[in-house]
JSON list of N, CA and C in Angstrom, two decimals:
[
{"chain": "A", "resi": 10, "resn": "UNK", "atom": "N", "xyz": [-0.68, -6.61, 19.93]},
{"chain": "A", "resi": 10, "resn": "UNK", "atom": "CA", "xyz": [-0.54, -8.04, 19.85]},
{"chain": "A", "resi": 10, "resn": "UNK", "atom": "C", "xyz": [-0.21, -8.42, 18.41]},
{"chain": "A", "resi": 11, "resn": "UNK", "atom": "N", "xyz": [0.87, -9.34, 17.97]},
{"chain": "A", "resi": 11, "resn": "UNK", "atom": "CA", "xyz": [1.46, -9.92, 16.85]},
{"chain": "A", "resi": 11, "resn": "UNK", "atom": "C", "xyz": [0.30, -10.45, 15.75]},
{"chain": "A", "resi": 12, "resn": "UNK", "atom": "N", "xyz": [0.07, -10.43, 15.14]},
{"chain": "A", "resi": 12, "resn": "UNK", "atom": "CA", "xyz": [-1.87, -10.79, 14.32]},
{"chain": "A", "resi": 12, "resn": "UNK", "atom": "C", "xyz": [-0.55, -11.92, 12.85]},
{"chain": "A", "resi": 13, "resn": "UNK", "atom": "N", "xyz": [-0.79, -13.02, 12.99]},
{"chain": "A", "resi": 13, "resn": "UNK", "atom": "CA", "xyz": [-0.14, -14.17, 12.17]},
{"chain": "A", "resi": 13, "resn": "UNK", "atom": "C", "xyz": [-1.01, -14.25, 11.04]},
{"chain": "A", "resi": 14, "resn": "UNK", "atom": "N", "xyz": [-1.18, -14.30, 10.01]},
{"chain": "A", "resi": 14, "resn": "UNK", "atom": "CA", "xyz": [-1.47, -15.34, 8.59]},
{"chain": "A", "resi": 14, "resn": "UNK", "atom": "C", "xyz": [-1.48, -16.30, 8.20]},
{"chain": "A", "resi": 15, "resn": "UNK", "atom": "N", "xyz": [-1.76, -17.58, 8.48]},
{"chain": "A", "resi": 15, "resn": "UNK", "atom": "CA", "xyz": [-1.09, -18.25, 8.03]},
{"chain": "A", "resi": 15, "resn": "UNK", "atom": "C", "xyz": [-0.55, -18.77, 7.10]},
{"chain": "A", "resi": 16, "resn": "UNK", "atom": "N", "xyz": [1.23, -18.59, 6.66]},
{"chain": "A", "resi": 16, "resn": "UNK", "atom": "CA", "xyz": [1.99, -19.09, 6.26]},
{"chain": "A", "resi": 16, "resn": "UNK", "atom": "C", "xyz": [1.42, -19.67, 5.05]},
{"chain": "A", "resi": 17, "resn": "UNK", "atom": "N", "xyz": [1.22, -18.99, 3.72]},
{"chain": "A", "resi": 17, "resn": "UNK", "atom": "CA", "xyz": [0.55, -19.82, 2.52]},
{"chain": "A", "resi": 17, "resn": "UNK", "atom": "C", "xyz": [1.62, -20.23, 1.31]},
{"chain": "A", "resi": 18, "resn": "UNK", "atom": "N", "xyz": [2.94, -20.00, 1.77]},
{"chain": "A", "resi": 18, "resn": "UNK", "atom": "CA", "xyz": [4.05, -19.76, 0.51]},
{"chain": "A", "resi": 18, "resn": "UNK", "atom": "C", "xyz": [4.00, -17.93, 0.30]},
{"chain": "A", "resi": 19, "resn": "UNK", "atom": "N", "xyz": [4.11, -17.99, -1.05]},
{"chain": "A", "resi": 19, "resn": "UNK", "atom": "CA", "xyz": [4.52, -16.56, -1.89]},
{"chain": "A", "resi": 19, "resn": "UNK", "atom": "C", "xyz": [3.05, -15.94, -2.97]},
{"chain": "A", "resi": 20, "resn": "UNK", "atom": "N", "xyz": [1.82, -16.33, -1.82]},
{"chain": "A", "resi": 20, "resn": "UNK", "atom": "CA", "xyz": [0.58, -15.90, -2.68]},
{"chain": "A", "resi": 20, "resn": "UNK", "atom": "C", "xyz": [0.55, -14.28, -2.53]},
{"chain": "A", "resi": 21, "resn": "UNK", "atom": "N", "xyz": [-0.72, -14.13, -3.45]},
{"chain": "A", "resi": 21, "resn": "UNK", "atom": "CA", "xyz": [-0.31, -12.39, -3.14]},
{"chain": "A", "resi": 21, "resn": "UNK", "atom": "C", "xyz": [-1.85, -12.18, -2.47]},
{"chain": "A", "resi": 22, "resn": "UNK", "atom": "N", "xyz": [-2.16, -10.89, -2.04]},
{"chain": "A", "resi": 22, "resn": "UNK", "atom": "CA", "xyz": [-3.00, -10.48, -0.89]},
{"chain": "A", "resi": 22, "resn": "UNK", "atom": "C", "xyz": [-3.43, -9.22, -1.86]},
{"chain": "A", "resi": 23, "resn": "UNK", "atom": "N", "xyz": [-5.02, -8.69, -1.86]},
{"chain": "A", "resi": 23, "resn": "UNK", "atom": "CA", "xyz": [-5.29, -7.78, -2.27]},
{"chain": "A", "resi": 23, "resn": "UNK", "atom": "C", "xyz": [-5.89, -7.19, -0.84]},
{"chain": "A", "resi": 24, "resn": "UNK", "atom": "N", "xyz": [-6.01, -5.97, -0.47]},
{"chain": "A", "resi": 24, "resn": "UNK", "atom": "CA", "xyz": [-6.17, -5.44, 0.51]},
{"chain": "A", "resi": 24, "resn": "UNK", "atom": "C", "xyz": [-7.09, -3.60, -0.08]},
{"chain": "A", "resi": 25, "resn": "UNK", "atom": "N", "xyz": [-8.15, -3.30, 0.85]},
{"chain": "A", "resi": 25, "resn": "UNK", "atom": "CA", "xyz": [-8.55, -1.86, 0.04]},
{"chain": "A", "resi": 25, "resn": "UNK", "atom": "C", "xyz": [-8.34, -1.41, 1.77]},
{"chain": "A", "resi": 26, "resn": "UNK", "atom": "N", "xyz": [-7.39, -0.34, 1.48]},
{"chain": "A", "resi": 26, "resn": "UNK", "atom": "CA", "xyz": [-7.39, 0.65, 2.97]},
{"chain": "A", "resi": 26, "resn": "UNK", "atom": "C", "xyz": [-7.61, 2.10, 2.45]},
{"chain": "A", "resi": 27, "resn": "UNK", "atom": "N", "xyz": [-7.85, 3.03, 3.60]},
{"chain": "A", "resi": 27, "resn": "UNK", "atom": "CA", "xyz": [-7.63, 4.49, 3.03]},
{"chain": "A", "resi": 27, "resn": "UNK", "atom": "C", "xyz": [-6.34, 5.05, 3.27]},
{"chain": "A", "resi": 28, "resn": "UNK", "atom": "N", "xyz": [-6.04, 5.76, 2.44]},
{"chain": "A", "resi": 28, "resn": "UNK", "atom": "CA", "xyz": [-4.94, 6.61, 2.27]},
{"chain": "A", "resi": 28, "resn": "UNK", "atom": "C", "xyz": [-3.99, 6.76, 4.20]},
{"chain": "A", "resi": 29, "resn": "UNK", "atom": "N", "xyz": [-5.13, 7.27, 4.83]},
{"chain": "A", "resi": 29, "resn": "UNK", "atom": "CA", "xyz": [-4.59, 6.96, 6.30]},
{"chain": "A", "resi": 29, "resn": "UNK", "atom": "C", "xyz": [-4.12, 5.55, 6.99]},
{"chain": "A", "resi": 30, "resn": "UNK", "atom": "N", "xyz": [-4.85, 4.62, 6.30]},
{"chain": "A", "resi": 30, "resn": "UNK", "atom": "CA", "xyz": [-4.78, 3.66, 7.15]},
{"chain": "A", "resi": 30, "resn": "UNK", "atom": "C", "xyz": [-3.08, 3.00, 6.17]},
{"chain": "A", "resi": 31, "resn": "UNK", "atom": "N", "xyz": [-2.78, 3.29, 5.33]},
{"chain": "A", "resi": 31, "resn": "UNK", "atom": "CA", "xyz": [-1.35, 2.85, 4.55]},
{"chain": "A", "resi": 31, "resn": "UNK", "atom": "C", "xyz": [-0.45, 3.13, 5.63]},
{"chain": "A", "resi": 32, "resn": "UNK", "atom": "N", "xyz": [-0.37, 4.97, 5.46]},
{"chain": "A", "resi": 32, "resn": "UNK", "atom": "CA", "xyz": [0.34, 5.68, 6.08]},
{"chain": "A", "resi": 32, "resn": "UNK", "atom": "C", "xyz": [0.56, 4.61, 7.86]},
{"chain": "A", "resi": 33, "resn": "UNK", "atom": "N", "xyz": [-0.64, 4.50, 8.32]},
{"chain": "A", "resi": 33, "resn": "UNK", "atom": "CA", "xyz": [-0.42, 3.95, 9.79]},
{"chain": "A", "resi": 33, "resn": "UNK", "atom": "C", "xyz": [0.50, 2.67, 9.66]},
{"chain": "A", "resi": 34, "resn": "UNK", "atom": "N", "xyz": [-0.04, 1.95, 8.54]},
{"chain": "A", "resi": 34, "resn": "UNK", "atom": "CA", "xyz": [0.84, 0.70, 8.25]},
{"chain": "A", "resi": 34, "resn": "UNK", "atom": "C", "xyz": [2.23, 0.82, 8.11]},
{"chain": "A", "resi": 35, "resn": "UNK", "atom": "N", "xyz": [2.60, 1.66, 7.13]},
{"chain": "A", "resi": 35, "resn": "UNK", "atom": "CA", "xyz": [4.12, 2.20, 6.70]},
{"chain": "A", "resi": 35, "resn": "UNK", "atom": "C", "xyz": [4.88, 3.25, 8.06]},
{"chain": "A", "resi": 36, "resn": "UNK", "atom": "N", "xyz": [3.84, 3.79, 8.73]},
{"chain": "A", "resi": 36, "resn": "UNK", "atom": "CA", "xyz": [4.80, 4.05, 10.00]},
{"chain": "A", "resi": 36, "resn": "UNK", "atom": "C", "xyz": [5.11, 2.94, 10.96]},
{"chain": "A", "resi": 37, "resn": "UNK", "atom": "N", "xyz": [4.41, 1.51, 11.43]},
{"chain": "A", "resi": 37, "resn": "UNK", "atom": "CA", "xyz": [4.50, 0.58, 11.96]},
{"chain": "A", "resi": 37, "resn": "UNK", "atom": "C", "xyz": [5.61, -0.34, 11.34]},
{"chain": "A", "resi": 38, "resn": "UNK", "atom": "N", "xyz": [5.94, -0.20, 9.81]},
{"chain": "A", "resi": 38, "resn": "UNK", "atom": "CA", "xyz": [6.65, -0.86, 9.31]},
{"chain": "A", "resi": 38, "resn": "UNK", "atom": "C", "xyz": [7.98, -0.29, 9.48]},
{"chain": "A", "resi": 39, "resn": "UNK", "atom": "N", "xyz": [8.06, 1.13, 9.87]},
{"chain": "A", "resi": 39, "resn": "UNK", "atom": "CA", "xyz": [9.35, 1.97, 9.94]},
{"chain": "A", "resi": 39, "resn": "UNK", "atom": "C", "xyz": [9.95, 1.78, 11.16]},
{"chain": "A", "resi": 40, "resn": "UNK", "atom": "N", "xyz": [9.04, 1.01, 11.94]},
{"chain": "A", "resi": 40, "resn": "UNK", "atom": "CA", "xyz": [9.55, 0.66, 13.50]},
{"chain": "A", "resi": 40, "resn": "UNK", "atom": "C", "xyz": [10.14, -0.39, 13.68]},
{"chain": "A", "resi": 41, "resn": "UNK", "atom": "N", "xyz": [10.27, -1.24, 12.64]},
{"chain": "A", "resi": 41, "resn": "UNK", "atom": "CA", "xyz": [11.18, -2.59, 12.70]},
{"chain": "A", "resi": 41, "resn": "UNK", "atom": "C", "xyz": [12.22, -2.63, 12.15]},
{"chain": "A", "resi": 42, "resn": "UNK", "atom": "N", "xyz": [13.13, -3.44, 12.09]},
{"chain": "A", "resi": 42, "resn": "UNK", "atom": "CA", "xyz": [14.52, -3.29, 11.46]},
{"chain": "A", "resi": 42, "resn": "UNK", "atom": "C", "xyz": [14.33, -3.38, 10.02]},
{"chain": "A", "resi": 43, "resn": "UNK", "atom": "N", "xyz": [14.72, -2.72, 9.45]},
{"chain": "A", "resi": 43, "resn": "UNK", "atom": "CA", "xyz": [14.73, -2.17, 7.87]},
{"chain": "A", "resi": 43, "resn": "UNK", "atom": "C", "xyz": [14.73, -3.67, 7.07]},
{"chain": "A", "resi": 44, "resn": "UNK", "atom": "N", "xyz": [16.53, -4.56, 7.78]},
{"chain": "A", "resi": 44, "resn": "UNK", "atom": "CA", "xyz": [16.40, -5.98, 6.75]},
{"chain": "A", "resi": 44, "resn": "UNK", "atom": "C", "xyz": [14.98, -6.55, 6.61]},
{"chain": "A", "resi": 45, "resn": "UNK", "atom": "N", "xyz": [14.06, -6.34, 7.90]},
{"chain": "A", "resi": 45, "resn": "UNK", "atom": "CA", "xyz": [12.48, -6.79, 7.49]},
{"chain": "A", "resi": 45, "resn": "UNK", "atom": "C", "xyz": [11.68, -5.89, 6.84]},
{"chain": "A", "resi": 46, "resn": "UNK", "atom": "N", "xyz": [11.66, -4.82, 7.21]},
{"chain": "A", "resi": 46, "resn": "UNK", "atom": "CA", "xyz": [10.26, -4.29, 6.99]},
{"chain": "A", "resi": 46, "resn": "UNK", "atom": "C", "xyz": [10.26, -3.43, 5.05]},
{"chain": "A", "resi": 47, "resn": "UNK", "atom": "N", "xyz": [11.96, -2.81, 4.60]},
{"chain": "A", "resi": 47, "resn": "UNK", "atom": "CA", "xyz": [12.37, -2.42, 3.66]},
{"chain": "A", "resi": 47, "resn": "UNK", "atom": "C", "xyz": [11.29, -2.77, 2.40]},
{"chain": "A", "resi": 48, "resn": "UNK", "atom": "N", "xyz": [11.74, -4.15, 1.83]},
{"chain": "A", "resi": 48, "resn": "UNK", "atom": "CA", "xyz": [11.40, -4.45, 0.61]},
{"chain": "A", "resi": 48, "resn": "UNK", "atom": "C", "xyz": [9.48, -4.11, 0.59]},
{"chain": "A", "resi": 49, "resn": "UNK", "atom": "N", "xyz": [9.07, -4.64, 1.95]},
{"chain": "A", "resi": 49, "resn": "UNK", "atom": "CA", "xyz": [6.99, -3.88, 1.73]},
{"chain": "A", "resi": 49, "resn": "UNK", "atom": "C", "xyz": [7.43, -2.63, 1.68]},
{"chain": "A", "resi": 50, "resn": "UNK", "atom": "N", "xyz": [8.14, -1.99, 2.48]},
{"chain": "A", "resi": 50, "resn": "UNK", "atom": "CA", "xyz": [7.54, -0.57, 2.63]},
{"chain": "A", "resi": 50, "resn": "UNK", "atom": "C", "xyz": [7.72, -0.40, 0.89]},
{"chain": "A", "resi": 51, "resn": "UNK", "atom": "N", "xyz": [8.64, -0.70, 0.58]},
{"chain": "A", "resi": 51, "resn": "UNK", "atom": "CA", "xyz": [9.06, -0.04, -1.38]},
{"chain": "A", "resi": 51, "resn": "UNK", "atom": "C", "xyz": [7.44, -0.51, -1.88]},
{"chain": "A", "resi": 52, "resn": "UNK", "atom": "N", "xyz": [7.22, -2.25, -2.08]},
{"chain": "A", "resi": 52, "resn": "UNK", "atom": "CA", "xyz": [6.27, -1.83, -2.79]},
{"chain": "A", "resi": 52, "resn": "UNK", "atom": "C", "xyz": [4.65, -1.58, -2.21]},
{"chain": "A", "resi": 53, "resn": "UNK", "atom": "N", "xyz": [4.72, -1.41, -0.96]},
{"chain": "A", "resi": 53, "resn": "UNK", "atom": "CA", "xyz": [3.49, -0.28, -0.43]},
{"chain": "A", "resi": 53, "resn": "UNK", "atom": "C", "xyz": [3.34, 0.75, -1.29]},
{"chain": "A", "resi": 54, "resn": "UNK", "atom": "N", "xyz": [4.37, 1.62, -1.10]},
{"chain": "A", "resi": 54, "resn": "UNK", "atom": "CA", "xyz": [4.50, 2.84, -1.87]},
{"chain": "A", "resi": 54, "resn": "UNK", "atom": "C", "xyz": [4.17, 2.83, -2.97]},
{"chain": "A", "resi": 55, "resn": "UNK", "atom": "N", "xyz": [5.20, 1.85, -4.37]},
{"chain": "A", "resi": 55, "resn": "UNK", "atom": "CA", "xyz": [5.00, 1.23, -5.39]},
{"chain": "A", "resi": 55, "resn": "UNK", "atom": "C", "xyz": [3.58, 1.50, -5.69]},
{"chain": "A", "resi": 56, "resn": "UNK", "atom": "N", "xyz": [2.99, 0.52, -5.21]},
{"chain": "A", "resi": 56, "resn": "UNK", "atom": "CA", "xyz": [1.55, 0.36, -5.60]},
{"chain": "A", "resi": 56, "resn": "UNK", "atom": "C", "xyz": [0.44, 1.47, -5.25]},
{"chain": "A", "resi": 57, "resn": "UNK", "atom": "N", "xyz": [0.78, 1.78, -4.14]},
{"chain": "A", "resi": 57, "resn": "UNK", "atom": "CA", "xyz": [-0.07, 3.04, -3.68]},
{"chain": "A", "resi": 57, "resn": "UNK", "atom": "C", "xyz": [0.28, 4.65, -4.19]},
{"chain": "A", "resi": 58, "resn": "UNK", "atom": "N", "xyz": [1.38, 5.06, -4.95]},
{"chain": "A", "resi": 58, "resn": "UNK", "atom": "CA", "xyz": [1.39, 5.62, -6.09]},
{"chain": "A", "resi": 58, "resn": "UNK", "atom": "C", "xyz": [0.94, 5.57, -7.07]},
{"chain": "A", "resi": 59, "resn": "UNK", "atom": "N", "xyz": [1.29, 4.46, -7.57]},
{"chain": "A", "resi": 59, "resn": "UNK", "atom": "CA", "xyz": [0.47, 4.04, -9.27]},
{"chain": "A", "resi": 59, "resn": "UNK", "atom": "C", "xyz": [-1.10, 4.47, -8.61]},
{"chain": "A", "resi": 60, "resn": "UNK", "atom": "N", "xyz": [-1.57, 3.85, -8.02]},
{"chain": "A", "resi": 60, "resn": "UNK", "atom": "CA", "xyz": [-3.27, 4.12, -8.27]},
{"chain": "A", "resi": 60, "resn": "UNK", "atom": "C", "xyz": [-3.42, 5.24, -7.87]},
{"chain": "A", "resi": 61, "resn": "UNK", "atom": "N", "xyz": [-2.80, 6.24, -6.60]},
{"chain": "A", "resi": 61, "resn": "UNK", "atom": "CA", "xyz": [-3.43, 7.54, -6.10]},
{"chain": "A", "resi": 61, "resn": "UNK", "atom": "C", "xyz": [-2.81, 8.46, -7.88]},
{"chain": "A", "resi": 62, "resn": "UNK", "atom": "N", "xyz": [-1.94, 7.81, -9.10]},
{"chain": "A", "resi": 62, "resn": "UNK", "atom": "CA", "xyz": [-1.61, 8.73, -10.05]},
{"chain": "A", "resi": 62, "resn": "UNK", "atom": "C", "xyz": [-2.81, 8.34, -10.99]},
{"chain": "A", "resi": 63, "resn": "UNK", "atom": "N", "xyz": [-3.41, 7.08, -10.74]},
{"chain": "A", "resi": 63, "resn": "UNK", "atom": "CA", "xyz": [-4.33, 6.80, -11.92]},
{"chain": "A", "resi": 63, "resn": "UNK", "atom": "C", "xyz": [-5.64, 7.24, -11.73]},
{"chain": "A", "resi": 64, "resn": "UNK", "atom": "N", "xyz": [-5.63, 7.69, -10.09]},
{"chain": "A", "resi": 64, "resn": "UNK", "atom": "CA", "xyz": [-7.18, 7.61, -9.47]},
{"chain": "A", "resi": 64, "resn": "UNK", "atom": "C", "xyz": [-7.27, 9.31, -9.98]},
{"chain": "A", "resi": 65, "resn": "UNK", "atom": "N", "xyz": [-5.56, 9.83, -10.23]},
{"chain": "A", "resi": 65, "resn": "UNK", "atom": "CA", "xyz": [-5.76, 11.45, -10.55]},
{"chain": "A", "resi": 65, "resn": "UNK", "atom": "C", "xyz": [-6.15, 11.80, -11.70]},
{"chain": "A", "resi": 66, "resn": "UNK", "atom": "N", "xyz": [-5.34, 10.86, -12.90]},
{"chain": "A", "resi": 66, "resn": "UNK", "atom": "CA", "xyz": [-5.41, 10.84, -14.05]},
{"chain": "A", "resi": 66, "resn": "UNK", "atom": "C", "xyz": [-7.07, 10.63, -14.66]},
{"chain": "A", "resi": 67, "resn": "UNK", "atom": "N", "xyz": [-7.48, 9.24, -13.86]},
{"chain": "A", "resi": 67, "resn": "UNK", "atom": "CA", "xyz": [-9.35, 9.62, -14.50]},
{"chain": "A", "resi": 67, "resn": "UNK", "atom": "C", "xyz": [-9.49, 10.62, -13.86]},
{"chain": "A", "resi": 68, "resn": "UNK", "atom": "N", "xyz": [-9.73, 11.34, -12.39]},
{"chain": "A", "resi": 68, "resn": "UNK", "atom": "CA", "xyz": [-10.37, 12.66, -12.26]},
{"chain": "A", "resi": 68, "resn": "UNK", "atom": "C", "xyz": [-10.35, 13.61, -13.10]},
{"chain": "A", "resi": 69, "resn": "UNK", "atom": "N", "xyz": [-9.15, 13.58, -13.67]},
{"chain": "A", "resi": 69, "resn": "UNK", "atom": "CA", "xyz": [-8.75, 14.89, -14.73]},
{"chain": "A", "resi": 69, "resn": "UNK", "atom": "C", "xyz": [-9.77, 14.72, -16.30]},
{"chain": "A", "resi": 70, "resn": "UNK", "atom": "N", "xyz": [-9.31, 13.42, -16.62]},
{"chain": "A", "resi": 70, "resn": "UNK", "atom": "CA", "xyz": [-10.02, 12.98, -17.98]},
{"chain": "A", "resi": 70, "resn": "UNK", "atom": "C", "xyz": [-11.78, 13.05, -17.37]},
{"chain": "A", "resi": 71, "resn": "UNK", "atom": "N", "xyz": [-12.14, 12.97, -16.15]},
{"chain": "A", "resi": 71, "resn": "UNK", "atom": "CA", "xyz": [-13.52, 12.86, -16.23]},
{"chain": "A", "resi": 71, "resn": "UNK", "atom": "C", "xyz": [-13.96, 14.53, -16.27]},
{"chain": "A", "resi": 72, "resn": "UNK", "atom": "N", "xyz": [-13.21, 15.35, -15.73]},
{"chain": "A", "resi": 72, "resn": "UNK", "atom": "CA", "xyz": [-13.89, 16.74, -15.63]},
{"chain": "A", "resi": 72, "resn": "UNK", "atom": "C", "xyz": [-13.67, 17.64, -16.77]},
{"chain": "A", "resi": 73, "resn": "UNK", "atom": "N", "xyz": [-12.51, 16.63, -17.48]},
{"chain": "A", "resi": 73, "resn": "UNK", "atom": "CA", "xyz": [-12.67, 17.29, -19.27]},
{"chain": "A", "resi": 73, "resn": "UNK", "atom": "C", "xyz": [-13.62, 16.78, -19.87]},
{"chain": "A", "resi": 74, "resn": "UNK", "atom": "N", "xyz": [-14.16, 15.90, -19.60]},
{"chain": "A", "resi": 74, "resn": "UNK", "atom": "CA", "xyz": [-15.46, 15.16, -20.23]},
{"chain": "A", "resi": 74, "resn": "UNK", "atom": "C", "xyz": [-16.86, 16.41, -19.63]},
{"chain": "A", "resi": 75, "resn": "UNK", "atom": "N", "xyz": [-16.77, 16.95, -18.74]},
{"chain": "A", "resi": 75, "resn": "UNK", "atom": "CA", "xyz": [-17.98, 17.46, -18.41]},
{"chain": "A", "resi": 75, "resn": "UNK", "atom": "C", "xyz": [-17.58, 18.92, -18.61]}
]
């Protein structure tokens, strides 16, 4: 079933999912015609890179610390 928002303009949305639950999103988004779904899927990714590189980057700096 279609799940609506309502319509607020161009605000932005913070959202915490797991790594699986993106993936489920970005395959649901691959099922619609690209002119829609394109520009999220980029910055899904976008964003969910940067942090899975930053979430790597402290792991690394924390286990040189110990």
């Amino acid at each position: 079933f279609p799940v609506t928002i309502l319509n607020t303009g161009s605000k932005t949305v913070t959202l915490e999912l797991s790594l699986d639950d993106v993936n489920v999103v970005l395959g649901a988004l691959g099922e619609i015609p690209a002119k829609i779904s394109l520009v999220v899927i980029e910055k899904v990714r976008q964003q969910a890179t940067a942090q899975l590189q930053q979430n790597t980057t402290s792991e690394v700096v924390a286990e040189k610390a110990n």
